[in-house]
Structures are given as structure tokens and as C-alpha cells.
mmCIF file of C-alpha atoms in Angstrom:
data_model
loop_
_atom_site.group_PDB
_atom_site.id
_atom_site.type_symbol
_atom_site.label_atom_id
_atom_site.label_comp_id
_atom_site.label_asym_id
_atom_site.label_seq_id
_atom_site.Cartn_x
_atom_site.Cartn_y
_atom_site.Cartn_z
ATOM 1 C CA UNK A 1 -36.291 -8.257 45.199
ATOM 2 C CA UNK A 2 -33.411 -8.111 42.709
ATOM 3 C CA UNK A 3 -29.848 -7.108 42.334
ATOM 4 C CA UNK A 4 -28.610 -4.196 45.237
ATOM 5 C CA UNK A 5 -32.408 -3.881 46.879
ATOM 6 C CA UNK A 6 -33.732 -3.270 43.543
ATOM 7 C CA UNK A 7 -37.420 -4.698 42.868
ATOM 8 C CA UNK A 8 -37.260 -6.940 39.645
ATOM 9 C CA UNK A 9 -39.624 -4.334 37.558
ATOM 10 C CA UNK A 10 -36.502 -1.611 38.237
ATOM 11 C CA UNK A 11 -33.798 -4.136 37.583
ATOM 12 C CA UNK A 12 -35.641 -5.022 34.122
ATOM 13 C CA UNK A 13 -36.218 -1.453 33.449
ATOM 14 C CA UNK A 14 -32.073 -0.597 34.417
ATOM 15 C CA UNK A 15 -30.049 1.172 31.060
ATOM 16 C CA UNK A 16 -27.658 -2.188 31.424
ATOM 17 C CA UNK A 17 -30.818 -4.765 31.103
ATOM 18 C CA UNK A 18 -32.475 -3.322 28.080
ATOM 19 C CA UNK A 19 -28.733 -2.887 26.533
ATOM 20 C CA UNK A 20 -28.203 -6.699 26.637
ATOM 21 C CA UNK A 21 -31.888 -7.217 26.142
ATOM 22 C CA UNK A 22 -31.694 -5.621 22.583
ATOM 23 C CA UNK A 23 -28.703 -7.120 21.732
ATOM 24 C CA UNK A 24 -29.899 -10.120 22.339
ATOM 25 C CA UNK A 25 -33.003 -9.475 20.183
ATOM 26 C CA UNK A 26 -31.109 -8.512 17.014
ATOM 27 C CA UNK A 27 -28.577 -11.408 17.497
ATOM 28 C CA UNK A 28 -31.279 -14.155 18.414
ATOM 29 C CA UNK A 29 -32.697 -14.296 15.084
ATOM 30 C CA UNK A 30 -29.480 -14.418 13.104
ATOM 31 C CA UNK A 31 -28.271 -16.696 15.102
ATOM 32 C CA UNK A 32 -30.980 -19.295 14.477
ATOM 33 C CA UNK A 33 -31.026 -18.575 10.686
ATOM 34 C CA UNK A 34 -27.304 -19.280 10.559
ATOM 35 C CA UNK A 35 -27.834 -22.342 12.847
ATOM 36 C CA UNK A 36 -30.903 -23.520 10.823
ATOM 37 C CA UNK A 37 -29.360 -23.142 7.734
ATOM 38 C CA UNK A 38 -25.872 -23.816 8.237
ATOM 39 C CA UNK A 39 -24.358 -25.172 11.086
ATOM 40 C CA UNK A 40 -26.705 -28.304 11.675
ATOM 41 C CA UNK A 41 -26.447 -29.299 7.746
ATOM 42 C CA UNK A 42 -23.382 -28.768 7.800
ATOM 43 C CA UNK A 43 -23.614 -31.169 10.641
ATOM 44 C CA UNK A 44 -25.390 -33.071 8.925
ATOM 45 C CA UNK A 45 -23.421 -33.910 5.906
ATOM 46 C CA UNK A 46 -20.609 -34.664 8.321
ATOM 47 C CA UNK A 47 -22.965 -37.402 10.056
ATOM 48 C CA UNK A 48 -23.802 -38.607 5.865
ATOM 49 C CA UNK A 49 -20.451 -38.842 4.783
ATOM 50 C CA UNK A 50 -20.024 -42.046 6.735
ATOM 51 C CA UNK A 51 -22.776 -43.649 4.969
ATOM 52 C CA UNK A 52 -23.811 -45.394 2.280
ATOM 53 C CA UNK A 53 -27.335 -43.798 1.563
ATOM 54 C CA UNK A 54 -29.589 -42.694 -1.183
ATOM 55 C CA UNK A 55 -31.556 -39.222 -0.536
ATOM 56 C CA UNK A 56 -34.292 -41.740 0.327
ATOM 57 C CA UNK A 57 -34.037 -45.339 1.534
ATOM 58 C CA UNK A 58 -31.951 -47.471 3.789
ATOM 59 C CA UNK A 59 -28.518 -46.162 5.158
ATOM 60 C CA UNK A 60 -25.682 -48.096 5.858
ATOM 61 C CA UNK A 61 -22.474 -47.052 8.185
ATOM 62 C CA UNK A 62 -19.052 -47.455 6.042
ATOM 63 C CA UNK A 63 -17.357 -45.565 8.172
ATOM 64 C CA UNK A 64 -14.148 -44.042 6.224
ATOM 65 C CA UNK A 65 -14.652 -45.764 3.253
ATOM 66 C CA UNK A 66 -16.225 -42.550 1.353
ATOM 67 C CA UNK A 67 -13.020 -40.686 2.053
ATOM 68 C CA UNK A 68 -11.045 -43.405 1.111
ATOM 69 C CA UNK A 69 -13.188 -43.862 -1.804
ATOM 70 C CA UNK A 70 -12.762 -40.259 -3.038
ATOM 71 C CA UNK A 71 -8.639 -40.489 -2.931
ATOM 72 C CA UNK A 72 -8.956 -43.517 -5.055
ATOM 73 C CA UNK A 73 -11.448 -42.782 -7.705
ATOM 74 C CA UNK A 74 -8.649 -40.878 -10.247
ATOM 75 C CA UNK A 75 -11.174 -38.690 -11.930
ATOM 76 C CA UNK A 76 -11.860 -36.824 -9.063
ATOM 77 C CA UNK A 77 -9.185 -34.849 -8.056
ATOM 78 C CA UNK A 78 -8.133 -35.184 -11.545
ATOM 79 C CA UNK A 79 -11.118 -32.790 -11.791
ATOM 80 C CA UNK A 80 -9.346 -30.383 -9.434
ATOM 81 C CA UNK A 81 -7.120 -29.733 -12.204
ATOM 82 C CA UNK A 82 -9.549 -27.771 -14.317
ATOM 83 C CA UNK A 83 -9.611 -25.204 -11.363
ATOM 84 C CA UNK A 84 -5.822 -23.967 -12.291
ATOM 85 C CA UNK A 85 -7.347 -22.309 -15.634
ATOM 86 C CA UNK A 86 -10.076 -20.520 -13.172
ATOM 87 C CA UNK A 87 -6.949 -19.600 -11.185
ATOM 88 C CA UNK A 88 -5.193 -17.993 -14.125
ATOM 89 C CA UNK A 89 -8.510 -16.354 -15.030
ATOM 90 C CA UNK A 90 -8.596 -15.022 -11.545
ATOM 91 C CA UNK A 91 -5.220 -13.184 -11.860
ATOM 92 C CA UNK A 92 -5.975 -11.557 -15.474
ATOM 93 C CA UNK A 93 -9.219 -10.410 -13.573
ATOM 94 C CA UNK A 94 -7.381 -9.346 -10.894
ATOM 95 C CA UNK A 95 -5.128 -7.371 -13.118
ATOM 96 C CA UNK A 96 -7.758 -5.780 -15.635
ATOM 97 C CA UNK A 97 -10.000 -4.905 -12.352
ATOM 98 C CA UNK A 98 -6.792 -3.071 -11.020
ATOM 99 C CA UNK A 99 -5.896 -1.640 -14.531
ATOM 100 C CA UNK A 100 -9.891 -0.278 -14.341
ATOM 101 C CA UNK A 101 -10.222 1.111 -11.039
ATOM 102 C CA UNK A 102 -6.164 3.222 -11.914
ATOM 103 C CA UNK A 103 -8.271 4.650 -14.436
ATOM 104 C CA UNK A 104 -11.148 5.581 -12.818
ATOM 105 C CA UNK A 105 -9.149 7.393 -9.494
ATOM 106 C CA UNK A 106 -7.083 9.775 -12.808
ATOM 107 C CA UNK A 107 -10.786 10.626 -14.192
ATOM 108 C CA UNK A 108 -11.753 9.490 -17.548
ATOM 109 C CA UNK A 109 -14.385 10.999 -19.352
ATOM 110 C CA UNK A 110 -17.955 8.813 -18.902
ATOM 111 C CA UNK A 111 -16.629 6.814 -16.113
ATOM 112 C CA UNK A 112 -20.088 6.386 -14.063
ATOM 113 C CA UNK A 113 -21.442 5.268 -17.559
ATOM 114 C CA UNK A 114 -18.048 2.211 -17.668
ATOM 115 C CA UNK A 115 -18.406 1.880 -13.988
ATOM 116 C CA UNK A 116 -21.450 1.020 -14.344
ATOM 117 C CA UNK A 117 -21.407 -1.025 -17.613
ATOM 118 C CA UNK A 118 -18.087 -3.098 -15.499
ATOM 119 C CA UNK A 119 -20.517 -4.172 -12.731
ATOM 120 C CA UNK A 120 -23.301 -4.668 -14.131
ATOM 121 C CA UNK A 121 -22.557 -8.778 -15.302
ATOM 122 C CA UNK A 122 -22.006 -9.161 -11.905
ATOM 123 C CA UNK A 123 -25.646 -8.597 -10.740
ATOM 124 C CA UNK A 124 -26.430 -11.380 -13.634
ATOM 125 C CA UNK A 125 -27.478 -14.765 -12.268
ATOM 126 C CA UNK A 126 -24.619 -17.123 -12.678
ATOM 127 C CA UNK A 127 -27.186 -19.562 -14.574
ATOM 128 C CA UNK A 128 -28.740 -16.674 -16.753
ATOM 129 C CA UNK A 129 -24.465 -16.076 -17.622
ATOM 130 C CA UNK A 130 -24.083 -19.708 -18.350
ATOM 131 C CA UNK A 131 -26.698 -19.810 -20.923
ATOM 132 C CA UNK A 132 -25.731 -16.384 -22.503
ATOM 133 C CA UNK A 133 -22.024 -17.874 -22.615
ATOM 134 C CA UNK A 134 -23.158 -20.955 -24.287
ATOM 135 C CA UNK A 135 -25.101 -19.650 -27.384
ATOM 136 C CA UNK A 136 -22.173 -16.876 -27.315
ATOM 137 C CA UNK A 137 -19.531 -19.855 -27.787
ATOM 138 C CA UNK A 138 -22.180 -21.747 -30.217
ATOM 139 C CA UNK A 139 -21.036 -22.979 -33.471
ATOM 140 C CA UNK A 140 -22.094 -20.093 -35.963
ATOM 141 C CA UNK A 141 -23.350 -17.950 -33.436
ATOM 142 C CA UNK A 142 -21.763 -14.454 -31.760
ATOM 143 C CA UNK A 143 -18.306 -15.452 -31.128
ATOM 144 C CA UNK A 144 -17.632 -17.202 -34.409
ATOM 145 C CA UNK A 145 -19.482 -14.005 -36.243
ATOM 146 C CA UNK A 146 -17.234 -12.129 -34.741
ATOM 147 C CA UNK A 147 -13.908 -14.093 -35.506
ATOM 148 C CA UNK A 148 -15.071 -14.361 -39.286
ATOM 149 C CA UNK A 149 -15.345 -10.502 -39.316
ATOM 150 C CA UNK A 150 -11.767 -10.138 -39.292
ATOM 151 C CA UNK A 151 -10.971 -12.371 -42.309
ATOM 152 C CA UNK A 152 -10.507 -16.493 -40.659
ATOM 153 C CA UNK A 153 -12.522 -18.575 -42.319
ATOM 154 C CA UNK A 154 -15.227 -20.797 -40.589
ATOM 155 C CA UNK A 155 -12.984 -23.324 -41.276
ATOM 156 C CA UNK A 156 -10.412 -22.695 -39.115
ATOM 157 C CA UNK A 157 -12.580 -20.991 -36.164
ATOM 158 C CA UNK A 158 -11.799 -23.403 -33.070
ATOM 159 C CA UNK A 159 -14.628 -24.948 -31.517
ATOM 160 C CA UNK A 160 -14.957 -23.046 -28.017
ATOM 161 C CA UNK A 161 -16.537 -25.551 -26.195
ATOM 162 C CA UNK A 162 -15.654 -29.202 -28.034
ATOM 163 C CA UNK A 163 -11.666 -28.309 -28.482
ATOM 164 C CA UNK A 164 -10.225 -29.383 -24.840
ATOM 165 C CA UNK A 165 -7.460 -27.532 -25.774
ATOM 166 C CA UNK A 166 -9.329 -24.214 -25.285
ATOM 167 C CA UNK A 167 -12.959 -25.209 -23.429
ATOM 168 C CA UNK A 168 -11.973 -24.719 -19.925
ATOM 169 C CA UNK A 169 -10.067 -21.548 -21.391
ATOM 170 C CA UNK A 170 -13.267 -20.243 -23.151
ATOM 171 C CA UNK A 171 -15.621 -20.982 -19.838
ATOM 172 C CA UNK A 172 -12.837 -19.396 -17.578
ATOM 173 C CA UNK A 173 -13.191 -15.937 -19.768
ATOM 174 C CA UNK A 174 -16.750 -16.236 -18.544
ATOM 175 C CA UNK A 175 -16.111 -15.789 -14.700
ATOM 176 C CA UNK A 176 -13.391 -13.291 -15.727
ATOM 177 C CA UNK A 177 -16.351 -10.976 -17.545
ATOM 178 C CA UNK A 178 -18.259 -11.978 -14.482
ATOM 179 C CA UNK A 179 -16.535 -10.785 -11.625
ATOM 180 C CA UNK A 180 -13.732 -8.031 -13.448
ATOM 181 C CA UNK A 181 -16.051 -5.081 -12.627
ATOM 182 C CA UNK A 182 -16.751 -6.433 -8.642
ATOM 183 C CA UNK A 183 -13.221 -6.396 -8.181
ATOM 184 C CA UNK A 184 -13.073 -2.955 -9.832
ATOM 185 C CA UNK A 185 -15.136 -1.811 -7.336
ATOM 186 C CA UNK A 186 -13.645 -3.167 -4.311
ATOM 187 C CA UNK A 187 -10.233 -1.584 -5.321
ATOM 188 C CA UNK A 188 -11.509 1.434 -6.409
ATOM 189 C CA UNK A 189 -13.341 2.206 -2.934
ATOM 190 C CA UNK A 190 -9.506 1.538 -1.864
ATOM 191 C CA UNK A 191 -8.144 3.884 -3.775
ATOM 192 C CA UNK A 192 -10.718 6.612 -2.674
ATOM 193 C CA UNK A 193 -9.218 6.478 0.308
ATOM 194 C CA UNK A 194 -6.039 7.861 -0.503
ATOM 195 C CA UNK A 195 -5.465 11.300 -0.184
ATOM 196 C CA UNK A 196 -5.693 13.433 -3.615
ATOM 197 C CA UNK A 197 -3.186 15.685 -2.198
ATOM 198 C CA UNK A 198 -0.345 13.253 -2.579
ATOM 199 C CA UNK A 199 -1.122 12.765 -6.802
ATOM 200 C CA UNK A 200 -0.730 16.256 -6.958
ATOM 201 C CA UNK A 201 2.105 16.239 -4.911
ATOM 202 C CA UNK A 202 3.877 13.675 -7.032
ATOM 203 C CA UNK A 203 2.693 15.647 -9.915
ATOM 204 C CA UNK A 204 4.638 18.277 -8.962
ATOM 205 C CA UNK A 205 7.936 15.929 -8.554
ATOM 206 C CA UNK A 206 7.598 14.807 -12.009
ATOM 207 C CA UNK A 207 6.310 11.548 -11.444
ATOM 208 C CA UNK A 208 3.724 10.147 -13.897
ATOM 209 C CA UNK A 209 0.786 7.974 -13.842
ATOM 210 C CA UNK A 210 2.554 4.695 -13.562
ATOM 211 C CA UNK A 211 4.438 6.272 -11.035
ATOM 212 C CA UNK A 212 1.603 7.531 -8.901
ATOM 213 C CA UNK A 213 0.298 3.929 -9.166
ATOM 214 C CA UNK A 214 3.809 2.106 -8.559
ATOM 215 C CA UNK A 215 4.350 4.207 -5.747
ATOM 216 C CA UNK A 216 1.481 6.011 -4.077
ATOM 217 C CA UNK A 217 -1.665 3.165 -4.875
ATOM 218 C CA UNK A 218 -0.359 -0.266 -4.969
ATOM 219 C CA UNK A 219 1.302 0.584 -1.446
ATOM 220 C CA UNK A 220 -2.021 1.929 -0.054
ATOM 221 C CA UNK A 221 -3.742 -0.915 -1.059
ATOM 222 C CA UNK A 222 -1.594 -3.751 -0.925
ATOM 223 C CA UNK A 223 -3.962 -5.354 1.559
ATOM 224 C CA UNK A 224 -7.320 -5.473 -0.523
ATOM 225 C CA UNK A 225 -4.942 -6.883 -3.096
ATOM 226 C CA UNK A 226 -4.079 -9.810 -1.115
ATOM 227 C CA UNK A 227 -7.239 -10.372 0.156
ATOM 228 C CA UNK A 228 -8.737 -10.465 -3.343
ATOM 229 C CA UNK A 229 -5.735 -12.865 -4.209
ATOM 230 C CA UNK A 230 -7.069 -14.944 -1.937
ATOM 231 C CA UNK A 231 -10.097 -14.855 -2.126
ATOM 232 C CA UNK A 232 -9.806 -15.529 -6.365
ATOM 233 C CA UNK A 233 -7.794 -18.690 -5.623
ATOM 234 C CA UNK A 234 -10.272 -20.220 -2.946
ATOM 235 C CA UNK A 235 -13.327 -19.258 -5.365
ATOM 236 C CA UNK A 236 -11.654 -21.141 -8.182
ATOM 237 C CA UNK A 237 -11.541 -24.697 -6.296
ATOM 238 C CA UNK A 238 -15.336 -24.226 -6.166
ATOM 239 C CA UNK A 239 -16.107 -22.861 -9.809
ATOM 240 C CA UNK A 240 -19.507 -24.895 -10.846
ATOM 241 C CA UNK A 241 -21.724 -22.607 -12.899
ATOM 242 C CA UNK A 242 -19.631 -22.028 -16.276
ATOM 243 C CA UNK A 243 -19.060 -25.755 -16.649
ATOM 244 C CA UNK A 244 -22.373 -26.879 -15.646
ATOM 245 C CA UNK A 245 -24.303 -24.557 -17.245
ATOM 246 C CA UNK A 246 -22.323 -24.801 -20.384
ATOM 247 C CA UNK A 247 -21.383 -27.876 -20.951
ATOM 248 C CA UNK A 248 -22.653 -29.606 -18.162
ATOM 249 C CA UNK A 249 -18.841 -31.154 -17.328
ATOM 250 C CA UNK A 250 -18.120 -32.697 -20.201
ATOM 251 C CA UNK A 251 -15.391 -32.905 -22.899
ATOM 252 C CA UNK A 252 -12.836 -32.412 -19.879
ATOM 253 C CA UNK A 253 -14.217 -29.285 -18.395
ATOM 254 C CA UNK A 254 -15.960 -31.048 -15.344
ATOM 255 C CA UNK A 255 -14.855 -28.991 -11.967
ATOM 256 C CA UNK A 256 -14.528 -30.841 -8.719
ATOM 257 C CA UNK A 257 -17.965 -29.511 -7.530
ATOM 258 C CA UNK A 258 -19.765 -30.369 -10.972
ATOM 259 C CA UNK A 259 -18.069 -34.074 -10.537
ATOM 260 C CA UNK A 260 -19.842 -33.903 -6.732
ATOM 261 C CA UNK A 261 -22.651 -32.723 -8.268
ATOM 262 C CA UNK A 262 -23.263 -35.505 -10.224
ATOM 263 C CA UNK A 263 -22.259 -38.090 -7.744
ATOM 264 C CA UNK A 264 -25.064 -36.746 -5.204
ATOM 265 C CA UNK A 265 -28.194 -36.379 -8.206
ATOM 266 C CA UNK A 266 -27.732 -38.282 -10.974
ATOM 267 C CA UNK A 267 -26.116 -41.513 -9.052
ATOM 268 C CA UNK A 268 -27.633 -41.004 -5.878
ATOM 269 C CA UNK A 269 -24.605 -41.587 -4.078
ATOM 270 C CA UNK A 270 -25.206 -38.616 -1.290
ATOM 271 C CA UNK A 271 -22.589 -40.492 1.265
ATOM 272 C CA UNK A 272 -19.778 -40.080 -1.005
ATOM 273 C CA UNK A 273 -20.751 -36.954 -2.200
ATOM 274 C CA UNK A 274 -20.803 -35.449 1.328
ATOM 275 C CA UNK A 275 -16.894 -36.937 1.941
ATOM 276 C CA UNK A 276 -16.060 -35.037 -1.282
ATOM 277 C CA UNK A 277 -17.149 -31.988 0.559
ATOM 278 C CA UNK A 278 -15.548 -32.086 3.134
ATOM 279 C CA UNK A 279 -12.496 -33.304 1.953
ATOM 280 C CA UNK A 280 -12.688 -29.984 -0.577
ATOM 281 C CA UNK A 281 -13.564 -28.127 2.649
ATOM 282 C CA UNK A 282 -10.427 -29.157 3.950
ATOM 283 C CA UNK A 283 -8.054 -28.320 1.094
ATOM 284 C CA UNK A 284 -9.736 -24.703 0.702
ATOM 285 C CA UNK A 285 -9.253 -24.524 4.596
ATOM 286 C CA UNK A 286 -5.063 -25.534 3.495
ATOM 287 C CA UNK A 287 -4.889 -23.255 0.777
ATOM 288 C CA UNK A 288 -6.171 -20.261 2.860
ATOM 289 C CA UNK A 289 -3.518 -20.702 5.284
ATOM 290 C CA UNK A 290 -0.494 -21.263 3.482
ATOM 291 C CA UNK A 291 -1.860 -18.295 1.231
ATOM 292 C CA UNK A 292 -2.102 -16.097 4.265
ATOM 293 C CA UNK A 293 1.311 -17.052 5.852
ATOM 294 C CA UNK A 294 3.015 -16.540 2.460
ATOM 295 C CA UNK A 295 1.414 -13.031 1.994
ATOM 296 C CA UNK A 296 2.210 -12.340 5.845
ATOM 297 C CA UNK A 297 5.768 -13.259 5.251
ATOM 298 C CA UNK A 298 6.523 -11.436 1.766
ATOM 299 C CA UNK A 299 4.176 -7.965 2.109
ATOM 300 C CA UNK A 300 2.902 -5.619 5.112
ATOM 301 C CA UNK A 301 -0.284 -4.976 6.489
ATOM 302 C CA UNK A 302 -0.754 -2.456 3.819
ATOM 303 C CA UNK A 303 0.356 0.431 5.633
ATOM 304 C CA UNK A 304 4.629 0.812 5.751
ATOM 305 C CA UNK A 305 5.775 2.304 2.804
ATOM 306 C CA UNK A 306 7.955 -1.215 2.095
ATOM 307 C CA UNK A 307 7.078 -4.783 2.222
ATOM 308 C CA UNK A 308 9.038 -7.041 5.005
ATOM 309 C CA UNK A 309 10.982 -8.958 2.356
ATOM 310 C CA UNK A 310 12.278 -5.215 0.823
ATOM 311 C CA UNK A 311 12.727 -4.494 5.257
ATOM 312 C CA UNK A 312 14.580 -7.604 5.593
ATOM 313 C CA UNK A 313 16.788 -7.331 2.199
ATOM 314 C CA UNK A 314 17.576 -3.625 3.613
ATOM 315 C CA UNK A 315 18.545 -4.786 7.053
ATOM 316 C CA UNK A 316 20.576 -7.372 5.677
ATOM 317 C CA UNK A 317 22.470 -5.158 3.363
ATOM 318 C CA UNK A 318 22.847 -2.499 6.237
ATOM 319 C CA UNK A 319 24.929 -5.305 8.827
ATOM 320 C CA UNK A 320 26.962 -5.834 5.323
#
């Protein structure tokens, strides 16, 4: 007998039962994938980073001598320094995704033709990008072609990818080109959301397009901006296609993941390489909290009409 009198066929067969039952069945596998494939090596490279091991042969327990290893070897985080230029790259994509999608919510003529042509690198393989990129940056290929069509002579043409005065610059335009029309997207599905009746309203007012976006958009979505902020700057620490694609890390352009990279593969040193990880883990995991308590403390959820710091300058004034 089950539950209340109930035999266990009609307990089985109850609405509640089969609710948890199916549930259950949609979660379970899921829920093994992401424990297969995620928790237990990540798990697992916890467990390595304490060790000095090969992929195959004997392992020996250093305990924190990887970690200690990693925040004395110079050229590693020195590598964490190439990730500020994929930080500026992710603001001028930021700003010529926003710039995009403003143009799409006012109607421009053939914009499912440039919508489309603005997401379309993203569906690109990041390797298939990296080689286009590096016969585009080529000596005497596309880019220089291009350069010499307006007059400089070959002569005086940089080189993209040698010059480390420009290389990082020239493989951070890639992941701009790359990721520009996703972030279109994302803020123009935010902008669809706001009502058309209040452009025309503002129309009516006299306001103009910069107004309508100064006033009426950037308010509405100040929270898919931020989150895209974020996002940008945490993607950045972990840029590794451009570089090692391109120029496989060299000439100065080698990110902190391409440096890891070649610490696990080419010199075998997977314990070390695992304490990089999580020690870059742990400053993403830093830099998404201080990000989020700044924006928390200097804009709104996305919905008041002013940001706390214009609330608190407005209060303060007001006791004045």
C-alpha cells in the first residue's frame, strides 16, 4: 500500500508523481552531460594542479609550488597585458554594435540584407577567422592592397603582424569584426522592446534621433549594456584564437591562455598549466564582481528613468 491507502500502481499513476517523474527525466540527462563534461574535469584539473605530471607518465605531488610557480615566472602575467588591447577592442565593438542596432530600430533601407551581412562573421569558426585574418594582414596581400590604393607606398605600409607596436592592435580588430554584429543583435532585440509610441511621441516634442537614443533607448536598455560590458571584459582575459591562429603568440602578442597553451602541449608541463587555470579562473571570478558592484553602485536595474549616482547627486542637492 502507498501514501493515504493508495496502492503503489495509483500512487505512481497520481498527476504529482508523473510531474516530478518528467522533470526528472529531462533534467537527468543534462545533468550527467554537465557532470561528465564539466564538473569532474574541472575536478580534475584542480586534483593536477598540485602535480608535477606529463599527460602520460609518473606524477609527483608539489603541492603549491605550481601556483607559486606561475606568480614567479614574469612572462606570464606579463601575458595578461595583451588582454587590455582586446579590452579596448571590446568597447569600440560595444559602441559600433550600439551605433548599428540605433540604426536599425529608425529603419534604414536594406537593413535585413546589413543585419544579416553584421552577423554573419560570427557564425565563422574562430580558426577558419584566424586564417582569413592572417593572409588578410600578409605582407602584399588584401590589407596592404588596400592601403597602397590610396597613394602610401609599400614602403611605408606597417607590418600588421611583425610591428609590436600595432600586432596585438591588428589581431584585436579581428574579434571586433567577429563579434560587432552578435552584439548588434542582442541590443537590437532590446530595443524592440520599447514601445514605438514613445519615438513618435518625442517626435512630436521636437526631439531628434540622438535624442530619442539619449533619452528613450540607452535608459531602456541600460541593463543589456552592462551585461555586455561585462561580459566583453571577462571574454578578453581569455582571448586565444586571433593570436594563436595568427601568429601563434609570438612577436609579443601571446595571450595568457596561448602562454597556458603552450605550457600544457608543447612542454608537457600539464601540472602547471592546470594552476594557471585556475589562478585565471580566479581573477575572471574578481573582475566579475567588482564589475558588477561598480555597475550596481553607478546605474539602475535598467528600469528608473535615472541612474542612482544622478538619484543620489539629486537628493544631495535637494537637503542643500
Amino acid at each position: 500500500m502507498g501514501k493515504e491507502g493508495k496502492t503503489f500502481k495509483e500512487w505512481f499513476g497520481s498527476r504529482k508523481v508523473q510531474r516530478y517523474l518528467v522533470i526528472f527525466t529531462f533534467m537527468f540527462l543534462p545533468l550527467l552531460l554537465l557532470l561528465m563534461f564539466t564538473y569532474i574535469p574541472f575536478g580534475k584539473m584542480i586534483q593536477f594542479s598540485f602535480y608535477n605530471m606529463k599527460y602520460i607518465g609518473k606524477r609527483t605531488f608539489v603541492g603549491w609550488k605550481n601556483y607559486i610557480e606561475v606568480f614567479n615566472r614574469p612572462e606570464i602575467f606579463k601575458s595578461l597585458l595583451v588582454s587590455v588591447y582586446y579590452m579596448l577592442g571590446g568597447f569600440v565593438q560595444l559602441a559600433l554594435a550600439l551605433f548599428f542596432a540605433t540604426m536599425m530600430v529608425f529603419k534604414v533601407k536594406g537593413e535585413s540584407v546589413f543585419k544579416a551581412a553584421m552577423f554573419f562573421p560570427y557564425l565563422i569558426s574562430g580558426i577558419a577567422i584566424g586564417f582569413i585574418f592572417k593572409f588578410f594582414y600578409a605582407r602584399g596581400y588584401v590589407l596592404d592592397s588596400i592601403v597602397a590604393m590610396f597613394g602610401v607606398a609599400p614602403e611605408n605600409i606597417p607590418m600588421w603582424l611583425q610591428d609590436t607596436k600595432i600586432n596585438n592592435i591588428s589581431l584585436a580588430a579581428t574579434s571586433v569584426w567577429r563579434y560587432t554584429g552578435q552584439n548588434m543583435i542582442l541590443f537590437l532585440g532590446a530595443m524592440m522592446s520599447v514601445d514605438s509610441d514613445l519615438y513618435e511621441a518625442a517626435s512630436l516634442d521636437g526631439a531628434n534621433k540622438w535624442h530619442q537614443f539619449k533619452y528613450i533607448i540607452l535608459p531602456s536598455i541600460k541593463s543589456i549594456v552592462v551585461l555586455n560590458i561585462i561580459l566583453s571584459i571577462s571574454g578578453s582575459l581569455s582571448a586565444f584564437e586571433p593570436p594563436y591562429v595568427i601568429t601563434n603568440g609570438t612577436m609579443g602578442t601571446g595571450t595568457y591562455f596561448v602562454m597556458m597553451n603552450r605550457i600544457a602541449h608543447e612542454n608537457q608541463k600539464v601540472g602547471l598549466a592546470s594552476a594557471m587555470a585556475i589562478v585565471l579562473l580566479i581573477i575572471i571570478i574578481i573582475f566579475t564582481v567588482l564589475q558588477k558592484l561598480f555597475f550596481a553602485y553607478v546605474f539602475d536595474n535598467g528600469t528608473d528613468d535615472e541612474s542612482k549616482a544622478a538619484a543620489r547627486k539629486r537628493k544631495k542637492q535637494a537637503k542643500q
